[in-house]
């Protein structure tokens, strides 16, 4: 069995990270949540006063990019890789709706993307990696052996994300979560640099009506076929 690269892209809250983690655990692969990296840059901008209500200071953020260092460290007890911003664990802080509200404009900045894509390519250079995001199959790993493009209806996605946030104890309404999901989809698909789109050779999976177990087994089989060189 050869080691492969698995790229999972798709709209917000489609369950990409859930299935990516399951696959990485099962295959003994490294899992990289590329969205966490864009979220951490957004948190950095918030912490440094670069974001006000409807505006962010793009020029200063670009100047300060050299001050941002990101890495993942696996928490063995939880069994997940957590993200560190300048050596501080920010895994929980980056998941708030506030970060979600600013992340897409920041992820549209080419200088930000260039820095993060280089780091992502470095993390996947030895294969044996599952990475999820928006441009993994199109830009980060265009030669990935397996590319999945995930989709589900906006209502279903907003419902899943709303329950996740409520479960964490965040005070949010379903309507604001739905608005954020739609707004991010719009910015992510229409930006100039690396817009979210299905790679020509990606396999599309709509999981609106699929349970987690079925979804996992479908994608695992696709991975096994490629690892065995059957496809
Ligand atoms: O988990 P969720 O689907 O809400 O989003 P995420 O994967 O955490 O990504 C947050 C945001 O980062 C996205 O809405 C994109 O704007 C951006 N992103 C990106 O531009 N490229 C990636 N490879 C991953 C995320």
PDB file of C-alpha atoms and ligand atoms in Angstrom:
ATOM      1  CA  UNK A   1       0.000   0.000   0.000  1.00  0.00           C
ATOM      2  CA  UNK A   2       1.429   3.367  -0.974  1.00  0.00           C
ATOM      3  CA  UNK A   3       0.985   6.564   1.012  1.00  0.00           C
ATOM      4  CA  UNK A   4      -1.280   9.076  -0.686  1.00  0.00           C
ATOM      5  CA  UNK A   5      -2.428  12.673  -0.276  1.00  0.00           C
ATOM      6  CA  UNK A   6      -6.112  13.226   0.474  1.00  0.00           C
ATOM      7  CA  UNK A   7      -7.596  16.679  -0.232  1.00  0.00           C
ATOM      8  CA  UNK A   8     -11.036  17.492   1.149  1.00  0.00           C
ATOM      9  CA  UNK A   9     -12.601  20.762   0.040  1.00  0.00           C
ATOM     10  CA  UNK A  10     -16.062  22.205   0.293  1.00  0.00           C
ATOM     11  CA  UNK A  11     -18.429  24.817   1.634  1.00  0.00           C
ATOM     12  CA  UNK A  12     -18.449  25.904   5.271  1.00  0.00           C
ATOM     13  CA  UNK A  13     -19.760  23.454   7.853  1.00  0.00           C
ATOM     14  CA  UNK A  14     -20.071  20.515   5.484  1.00  0.00           C
ATOM     15  CA  UNK A  15     -18.376  18.173   7.944  1.00  0.00           C
ATOM     16  CA  UNK A  16     -15.025  18.178   6.141  1.00  0.00           C
ATOM     17  CA  UNK A  17     -12.997  18.177   9.323  1.00  0.00           C
ATOM     18  CA  UNK A  18     -15.054  15.385  10.914  1.00  0.00           C
ATOM     19  CA  UNK A  19     -14.436  12.968   8.078  1.00  0.00           C
ATOM     20  CA  UNK A  20     -10.837  14.151   7.581  1.00  0.00           C
ATOM     21  CA  UNK A  21     -10.052  13.341  11.239  1.00  0.00           C
ATOM     22  CA  UNK A  22     -11.733   9.937  11.004  1.00  0.00           C
ATOM     23  CA  UNK A  23      -9.714   9.085   7.896  1.00  0.00           C
ATOM     24  CA  UNK A  24      -6.414  10.291   9.355  1.00  0.00           C
ATOM     25  CA  UNK A  25      -6.981   8.281  12.546  1.00  0.00           C
ATOM     26  CA  UNK A  26      -7.920   5.142  10.665  1.00  0.00           C
ATOM     27  CA  UNK A  27      -5.061   5.375   8.160  1.00  0.00           C
ATOM     28  CA  UNK A  28      -2.454   6.657  10.654  1.00  0.00           C
ATOM     29  CA  UNK A  29      -2.086   9.793   8.517  1.00  0.00           C
ATOM     30  CA  UNK A  30      -1.410  13.385   9.587  1.00  0.00           C
ATOM     31  CA  UNK A  31      -4.524  15.568   9.636  1.00  0.00           C
ATOM     32  CA  UNK A  32      -4.195  19.267   8.820  1.00  0.00           C
ATOM     33  CA  UNK A  33      -7.114  21.673   9.307  1.00  0.00           C
ATOM     34  CA  UNK A  34      -6.095  24.477   6.935  1.00  0.00           C
ATOM     35  CA  UNK A  35      -9.114  26.565   7.972  1.00  0.00           C
ATOM     36  CA  UNK A  36      -7.708  26.695  11.513  1.00  0.00           C
ATOM     37  CA  UNK A  37      -4.664  28.495  10.091  1.00  0.00           C
ATOM     38  CA  UNK A  38      -6.785  31.217   8.414  1.00  0.00           C
ATOM     39  CA  UNK A  39      -8.803  31.493  11.613  1.00  0.00           C
ATOM     40  CA  UNK A  40      -5.614  31.936  13.681  1.00  0.00           C
ATOM     41  CA  UNK A  41      -4.408  34.754  11.387  1.00  0.00           C
ATOM     42  CA  UNK A  42      -7.826  36.375  11.880  1.00  0.00           C
ATOM     43  CA  UNK A  43      -7.510  36.062  15.652  1.00  0.00           C
ATOM     44  CA  UNK A  44      -4.054  37.673  15.419  1.00  0.00           C
ATOM     45  CA  UNK A  45      -5.585  40.603  13.483  1.00  0.00           C
ATOM     46  CA  UNK A  46      -8.316  40.975  16.115  1.00  0.00           C
ATOM     47  CA  UNK A  47      -5.826  40.862  18.985  1.00  0.00           C
ATOM     48  CA  UNK A  48      -3.700  43.529  17.344  1.00  0.00           C
ATOM     49  CA  UNK A  49      -6.555  45.968  16.788  1.00  0.00           C
ATOM     50  CA  UNK A  50      -6.507  45.553  13.008  1.00  0.00           C
ATOM     51  CA  UNK A  51     -10.237  44.893  12.780  1.00  0.00           C
ATOM     52  CA  UNK A  52     -13.030  47.337  13.435  1.00  0.00           C
ATOM     53  CA  UNK A  53     -16.709  46.828  12.814  1.00  0.00           C
ATOM     54  CA  UNK A  54     -16.749  46.640   9.038  1.00  0.00           C
ATOM     55  CA  UNK A  55     -13.144  47.111   8.101  1.00  0.00           C
ATOM     56  CA  UNK A  56      -9.733  45.567   8.565  1.00  0.00           C
ATOM     57  CA  UNK A  57      -6.349  47.147   8.105  1.00  0.00           C
ATOM     58  CA  UNK A  58      -5.035  44.997   5.298  1.00  0.00           C
ATOM     59  CA  UNK A  59      -1.739  46.865   4.796  1.00  0.00           C
ATOM     60  CA  UNK A  60      -0.706  46.591   8.445  1.00  0.00           C
ATOM     61  CA  UNK A  61      -1.687  42.928   8.541  1.00  0.00           C
ATOM     62  CA  UNK A  62       0.530  42.262   5.516  1.00  0.00           C
ATOM     63  CA  UNK A  63       3.418  44.124   7.209  1.00  0.00           C
ATOM     64  CA  UNK A  64       2.930  42.086  10.383  1.00  0.00           C
ATOM     65  CA  UNK A  65       2.691  38.656   8.710  1.00  0.00           C
ATOM     66  CA  UNK A  66       6.309  37.911   9.670  1.00  0.00           C
ATOM     67  CA  UNK A  67       5.285  38.095  13.333  1.00  0.00           C
ATOM     68  CA  UNK A  68       2.811  35.238  12.957  1.00  0.00           C
ATOM     69  CA  UNK A  69       4.016  31.753  13.690  1.00  0.00           C
ATOM     70  CA  UNK A  70       1.603  28.816  13.522  1.00  0.00           C
ATOM     71  CA  UNK A  71       2.045  25.188  14.395  1.00  0.00           C
ATOM     72  CA  UNK A  72      -0.076  22.170  15.301  1.00  0.00           C
ATOM     73  CA  UNK A  73       0.642  19.940  18.304  1.00  0.00           C
ATOM     74  CA  UNK A  74      -1.245  16.726  18.891  1.00  0.00           C
ATOM     75  CA  UNK A  75      -3.055  16.463  22.228  1.00  0.00           C
ATOM     76  CA  UNK A  76      -2.762  12.719  22.841  1.00  0.00           C
ATOM     77  CA  UNK A  77      -5.616  12.631  25.357  1.00  0.00           C
ATOM     78  CA  UNK A  78      -8.118  14.295  23.005  1.00  0.00           C
ATOM     79  CA  UNK A  79      -6.560  12.594  19.988  1.00  0.00           C
ATOM     80  CA  UNK A  80      -6.546  15.797  17.937  1.00  0.00           C
ATOM     81  CA  UNK A  81      -3.929  18.206  16.618  1.00  0.00           C
ATOM     82  CA  UNK A  82      -4.458  21.653  18.116  1.00  0.00           C
ATOM     83  CA  UNK A  83      -3.323  24.934  16.630  1.00  0.00           C
ATOM     84  CA  UNK A  84      -0.860  27.295  18.323  1.00  0.00           C
ATOM     85  CA  UNK A  85      -0.513  30.980  17.442  1.00  0.00           C
ATOM     86  CA  UNK A  86       2.904  32.264  18.538  1.00  0.00           C
ATOM     87  CA  UNK A  87       3.202  29.306  20.938  1.00  0.00           C
ATOM     88  CA  UNK A  88      -0.209  29.819  22.538  1.00  0.00           C
ATOM     89  CA  UNK A  89      -2.938  27.214  22.106  1.00  0.00           C
ATOM     90  CA  UNK A  90      -5.840  29.043  20.402  1.00  0.00           C
ATOM     91  CA  UNK A  91      -7.890  26.013  19.366  1.00  0.00           C
ATOM     92  CA  UNK A  92     -10.983  27.178  21.261  1.00  0.00           C
ATOM     93  CA  UNK A  93     -10.693  30.917  20.575  1.00  0.00           C
ATOM     94  CA  UNK A  94     -10.579  30.523  16.790  1.00  0.00           C
ATOM     95  CA  UNK A  95     -13.954  28.725  16.630  1.00  0.00           C
ATOM     96  CA  UNK A  96     -16.129  31.662  17.730  1.00  0.00           C
ATOM     97  CA  UNK A  97     -18.708  33.241  15.439  1.00  0.00           C
ATOM     98  CA  UNK A  98     -16.769  36.514  15.747  1.00  0.00           C
ATOM     99  CA  UNK A  99     -13.710  34.932  14.117  1.00  0.00           C
ATOM    100  CA  UNK A 100     -15.990  33.320  11.495  1.00  0.00           C
ATOM    101  CA  UNK A 101     -17.348  36.766  10.667  1.00  0.00           C
ATOM    102  CA  UNK A 102     -13.931  38.164   9.696  1.00  0.00           C
ATOM    103  CA  UNK A 103     -12.080  35.118   8.409  1.00  0.00           C
ATOM    104  CA  UNK A 104     -13.242  35.120   4.782  1.00  0.00           C
ATOM    105  CA  UNK A 105     -12.112  38.690   3.950  1.00  0.00           C
ATOM    106  CA  UNK A 106      -8.747  37.932   5.562  1.00  0.00           C
ATOM    107  CA  UNK A 107      -8.445  34.623   3.705  1.00  0.00           C
ATOM    108  CA  UNK A 108      -8.966  36.536   0.450  1.00  0.00           C
ATOM    109  CA  UNK A 109      -5.676  38.450   0.927  1.00  0.00           C
ATOM    110  CA  UNK A 110      -3.076  36.956  -1.444  1.00  0.00           C
ATOM    111  CA  UNK A 111      -0.122  37.616   0.898  1.00  0.00           C
ATOM    112  CA  UNK A 112      -1.891  35.691   3.672  1.00  0.00           C
ATOM    113  CA  UNK A 113      -2.652  32.799   1.324  1.00  0.00           C
ATOM    114  CA  UNK A 114       0.908  32.640   0.006  1.00  0.00           C
ATOM    115  CA  UNK A 115       2.351  32.297   3.504  1.00  0.00           C
ATOM    116  CA  UNK A 116      -0.141  29.643   4.620  1.00  0.00           C
ATOM    117  CA  UNK A 117      -0.101  27.618   1.398  1.00  0.00           C
ATOM    118  CA  UNK A 118       3.701  27.324   1.579  1.00  0.00           C
ATOM    119  CA  UNK A 119       3.447  26.000   5.129  1.00  0.00           C
ATOM    120  CA  UNK A 120       0.656  23.577   4.138  1.00  0.00           C
ATOM    121  CA  UNK A 121       2.676  22.222   1.214  1.00  0.00           C
ATOM    122  CA  UNK A 122       5.621  21.707   3.544  1.00  0.00           C
ATOM    123  CA  UNK A 123       3.421  19.769   6.001  1.00  0.00           C
ATOM    124  CA  UNK A 124       2.235  17.465   3.225  1.00  0.00           C
ATOM    125  CA  UNK A 125       5.493  16.958   1.369  1.00  0.00           C
ATOM    126  CA  UNK A 126       5.938  13.332   2.504  1.00  0.00           C
ATOM    127  CA  UNK A 127       2.328  12.343   1.669  1.00  0.00           C
ATOM    128  CA  UNK A 128       0.356  10.360   4.246  1.00  0.00           C
ATOM    129  CA  UNK A 129      -1.709  13.489   4.885  1.00  0.00           C
ATOM    130  CA  UNK A 130      -5.390  14.402   4.949  1.00  0.00           C
ATOM    131  CA  UNK A 131      -5.949  18.148   4.594  1.00  0.00           C
ATOM    132  CA  UNK A 132      -9.266  19.951   4.487  1.00  0.00           C
ATOM    133  CA  UNK A 133     -10.064  23.459   3.288  1.00  0.00           C
ATOM    134  CA  UNK A 134     -11.182  25.397   0.242  1.00  0.00           C
ATOM    135  CA  UNK A 135      -8.262  25.192  -2.204  1.00  0.00           C
ATOM    136  CA  UNK A 136      -6.503  21.980  -1.238  1.00  0.00           C
ATOM    137  CA  UNK A 137      -7.319  19.996  -4.390  1.00  0.00           C
ATOM    138  CA  UNK A 138      -6.978  23.019  -6.693  1.00  0.00           C
ATOM    139  CA  UNK A 139      -3.942  24.913  -5.350  1.00  0.00           C
ATOM    140  CA  UNK A 140      -2.194  23.311  -2.364  1.00  0.00           C
ATOM    141  CA  UNK A 141      -2.034  19.718  -3.666  1.00  0.00           C
ATOM    142  CA  UNK A 142      -3.175  19.734  -7.306  1.00  0.00           C
ATOM    143  CA  UNK A 143      -1.647  16.253  -7.702  1.00  0.00           C
ATOM    144  CA  UNK A 144      -3.434  14.702  -4.691  1.00  0.00           C
ATOM    145  CA  UNK A 145      -4.376  11.086  -5.415  1.00  0.00           C
ATOM    146  CA  UNK A 146      -7.810  11.548  -3.820  1.00  0.00           C
ATOM    147  CA  UNK A 147      -9.855  14.737  -3.942  1.00  0.00           C
ATOM    148  CA  UNK A 148     -13.251  15.043  -2.310  1.00  0.00           C
ATOM    149  CA  UNK A 149     -15.604  17.989  -2.665  1.00  0.00           C
ATOM    150  CA  UNK A 150     -18.213  18.123   0.101  1.00  0.00           C
ATOM    151  CA  UNK A 151     -21.553  19.821  -0.048  1.00  0.00           C
ATOM    152  CA  UNK A 152     -24.855  19.980   1.854  1.00  0.00           C
ATOM    153  CA  UNK A 153     -27.786  22.379   1.866  1.00  0.00           C
ATOM    154  CA  UNK A 154     -27.170  25.766   3.576  1.00  0.00           C
ATOM    155  CA  UNK A 155     -29.933  25.067   6.130  1.00  0.00           C
ATOM    156  CA  UNK A 156     -28.475  21.730   7.092  1.00  0.00           C
ATOM    157  CA  UNK A 157     -24.983  23.210   7.399  1.00  0.00           C
ATOM    158  CA  UNK A 158     -26.164  26.141   9.501  1.00  0.00           C
ATOM    159  CA  UNK A 159     -28.088  23.740  11.755  1.00  0.00           C
ATOM    160  CA  UNK A 160     -24.950  21.635  12.341  1.00  0.00           C
ATOM    161  CA  UNK A 161     -22.763  24.671  13.074  1.00  0.00           C
ATOM    162  CA  UNK A 162     -25.417  26.236  15.336  1.00  0.00           C
ATOM    163  CA  UNK A 163     -25.626  23.063  17.445  1.00  0.00           C
ATOM    164  CA  UNK A 164     -21.816  22.912  17.639  1.00  0.00           C
ATOM    165  CA  UNK A 165     -21.600  26.498  18.920  1.00  0.00           C
ATOM    166  CA  UNK A 166     -24.458  26.063  21.409  1.00  0.00           C
ATOM    167  CA  UNK A 167     -22.810  22.895  22.646  1.00  0.00           C
ATOM    168  CA  UNK A 168     -19.629  24.876  23.378  1.00  0.00           C
ATOM    169  CA  UNK A 169     -21.694  27.346  25.406  1.00  0.00           C
ATOM    170  CA  UNK A 170     -21.591  30.210  22.862  1.00  0.00           C
ATOM    171  CA  UNK A 171     -24.578  32.549  22.737  1.00  0.00           C
ATOM    172  CA  UNK A 172     -25.590  32.690  19.077  1.00  0.00           C
ATOM    173  CA  UNK A 173     -28.832  32.569  17.132  1.00  0.00           C
ATOM    174  CA  UNK A 174     -29.574  30.180  14.281  1.00  0.00           C
ATOM    175  CA  UNK A 175     -30.261  33.131  11.974  1.00  0.00           C
ATOM    176  CA  UNK A 176     -26.870  34.740  12.502  1.00  0.00           C
ATOM    177  CA  UNK A 177     -25.122  31.398  11.952  1.00  0.00           C
ATOM    178  CA  UNK A 178     -27.074  30.864   8.703  1.00  0.00           C
ATOM    179  CA  UNK A 179     -26.213  34.392   7.553  1.00  0.00           C
ATOM    180  CA  UNK A 180     -22.531  33.743   8.274  1.00  0.00           C
ATOM    181  CA  UNK A 181     -22.509  30.422   6.417  1.00  0.00           C
ATOM    182  CA  UNK A 182     -24.041  32.095   3.337  1.00  0.00           C
ATOM    183  CA  UNK A 183     -21.792  35.159   3.529  1.00  0.00           C
ATOM    184  CA  UNK A 184     -18.618  33.055   3.777  1.00  0.00           C
ATOM    185  CA  UNK A 185     -19.722  30.829   0.885  1.00  0.00           C
ATOM    186  CA  UNK A 186     -20.211  33.948  -1.199  1.00  0.00           C
ATOM    187  CA  UNK A 187     -16.818  35.496  -0.360  1.00  0.00           C
ATOM    188  CA  UNK A 188     -14.964  32.171  -0.631  1.00  0.00           C
ATOM    189  CA  UNK A 189     -16.391  31.330  -4.070  1.00  0.00           C
ATOM    190  CA  UNK A 190     -16.044  34.800  -5.599  1.00  0.00           C
ATOM    191  CA  UNK A 191     -12.605  35.923  -4.363  1.00  0.00           C
ATOM    192  CA  UNK A 192      -9.896  36.416  -7.002  1.00  0.00           C
ATOM    193  CA  UNK A 193      -7.156  34.323  -5.423  1.00  0.00           C
ATOM    194  CA  UNK A 194      -7.844  30.567  -5.157  1.00  0.00           C
ATOM    195  CA  UNK A 195     -11.650  30.695  -5.016  1.00  0.00           C
ATOM    196  CA  UNK A 196     -13.488  27.707  -3.619  1.00  0.00           C
ATOM    197  CA  UNK A 197     -14.436  25.452  -6.518  1.00  0.00           C
ATOM    198  CA  UNK A 198     -14.553  21.768  -7.222  1.00  0.00           C
ATOM    199  CA  UNK A 199     -11.364  20.495  -8.866  1.00  0.00           C
ATOM    200  CA  UNK A 200     -12.122  18.797 -12.197  1.00  0.00           C
ATOM    201  CA  UNK A 201     -10.975  15.452 -10.814  1.00  0.00           C
ATOM    202  CA  UNK A 202     -12.658  15.753  -7.388  1.00  0.00           C
ATOM    203  CA  UNK A 203     -15.459  13.426  -6.330  1.00  0.00           C
ATOM    204  CA  UNK A 204     -18.479  15.356  -5.091  1.00  0.00           C
ATOM    205  CA  UNK A 205     -20.341  14.124  -2.039  1.00  0.00           C
ATOM    206  CA  UNK A 206     -23.555  15.729  -0.827  1.00  0.00           C
ATOM    207  CA  UNK A 207     -24.040  14.610   2.742  1.00  0.00           C
ATOM    208  CA  UNK A 208     -27.293  16.457   3.530  1.00  0.00           C
ATOM    209  CA  UNK A 209     -28.991  13.099   4.049  1.00  0.00           C
ATOM    210  CA  UNK A 210     -26.014  10.890   4.849  1.00  0.00           C
ATOM    211  CA  UNK A 211     -24.978   9.721   8.284  1.00  0.00           C
ATOM    212  CA  UNK A 212     -21.384  10.089   9.479  1.00  0.00           C
ATOM    213  CA  UNK A 213     -20.648   6.400   9.386  1.00  0.00           C
ATOM    214  CA  UNK A 214     -21.840   5.913   5.798  1.00  0.00           C
ATOM    215  CA  UNK A 215     -19.935   8.970   4.659  1.00  0.00           C
ATOM    216  CA  UNK A 216     -16.748   7.746   6.338  1.00  0.00           C
ATOM    217  CA  UNK A 217     -16.954   4.290   4.774  1.00  0.00           C
ATOM    218  CA  UNK A 218     -17.586   5.646   1.281  1.00  0.00           C
ATOM    219  CA  UNK A 219     -14.536   7.919   1.448  1.00  0.00           C
ATOM    220  CA  UNK A 220     -12.370   5.300   3.171  1.00  0.00           C
ATOM    221  CA  UNK A 221     -13.064   2.885   0.308  1.00  0.00           C
ATOM    222  CA  UNK A 222     -12.086   5.546  -2.224  1.00  0.00           C
ATOM    223  CA  UNK A 223      -8.825   6.056  -0.323  1.00  0.00           C
ATOM    224  CA  UNK A 224      -8.078   2.330  -0.073  1.00  0.00           C
ATOM    225  CA  UNK A 225      -8.597   1.881  -3.830  1.00  0.00           C
ATOM    226  CA  UNK A 226      -6.034   4.565  -4.506  1.00  0.00           C
ATOM    227  CA  UNK A 227      -3.571   3.299  -1.895  1.00  0.00           C
ATOM    228  CA  UNK A 228      -3.728  -0.144  -3.467  1.00  0.00           C
ATOM    229  CA  UNK A 229      -3.218   1.371  -6.926  1.00  0.00           C
ATOM    230  CA  UNK A 230      -6.621   0.065  -8.122  1.00  0.00           C
ATOM    231  CA  UNK A 231      -7.536   3.525  -9.423  1.00  0.00           C
TER     232      UNK A 231
HETATM  233  O1  LIG B   1     -15.143  24.792   9.468  1.00  0.00           O
HETATM  234  P1  LIG B   1     -15.674  25.767   8.476  1.00  0.00           P
HETATM  235  O2  LIG B   1     -16.184  25.073   7.279  1.00  0.00           O
HETATM  236  O3  LIG B   1     -16.614  26.740   9.051  1.00  0.00           O
HETATM  237  O4  LIG B   1     -14.499  26.699   7.975  1.00  0.00           O
HETATM  238  P2  LIG B   1     -12.947  26.520   8.090  1.00  0.00           P
HETATM  239  O5  LIG B   1     -12.515  25.307   7.336  1.00  0.00           O
HETATM  240  O6  LIG B   1     -12.547  26.640   9.505  1.00  0.00           O
HETATM  241  O7  LIG B   1     -12.417  27.783   7.270  1.00  0.00           O
HETATM  242  C1  LIG B   1     -12.669  29.108   7.716  1.00  0.00           C
HETATM  243  C2  LIG B   1     -12.469  30.061   6.549  1.00  0.00           C
HETATM  244  O8  LIG B   1     -11.089  30.054   6.173  1.00  0.00           O
HETATM  245  C3  LIG B   1     -13.231  29.755   5.268  1.00  0.00           C
HETATM  246  O9  LIG B   1     -14.542  30.294   5.251  1.00  0.00           O
HETATM  247  C4  LIG B   1     -12.342  30.395   4.206  1.00  0.00           C
HETATM  248  O10 LIG B   1     -12.601  31.779   4.089  1.00  0.00           O
HETATM  249  C5  LIG B   1     -10.949  30.234   4.780  1.00  0.00           C
HETATM  250  N1  LIG B   1     -10.191  29.107   4.196  1.00  0.00           N
HETATM  251  C6  LIG B   1      -9.572  29.288   2.984  1.00  0.00           C
HETATM  252  O11 LIG B   1      -9.694  30.339   2.377  1.00  0.00           O
HETATM  253  N2  LIG B   1      -8.785  28.302   2.465  1.00  0.00           N
HETATM  254  C7  LIG B   1      -8.632  27.144   3.096  1.00  0.00           C
HETATM  255  N3  LIG B   1      -7.829  26.207   2.561  1.00  0.00           N
HETATM  256  C8  LIG B   1      -9.283  26.908   4.330  1.00  0.00           C
HETATM  257  C9  LIG B   1     -10.087  27.912   4.851  1.00  0.00           C
END
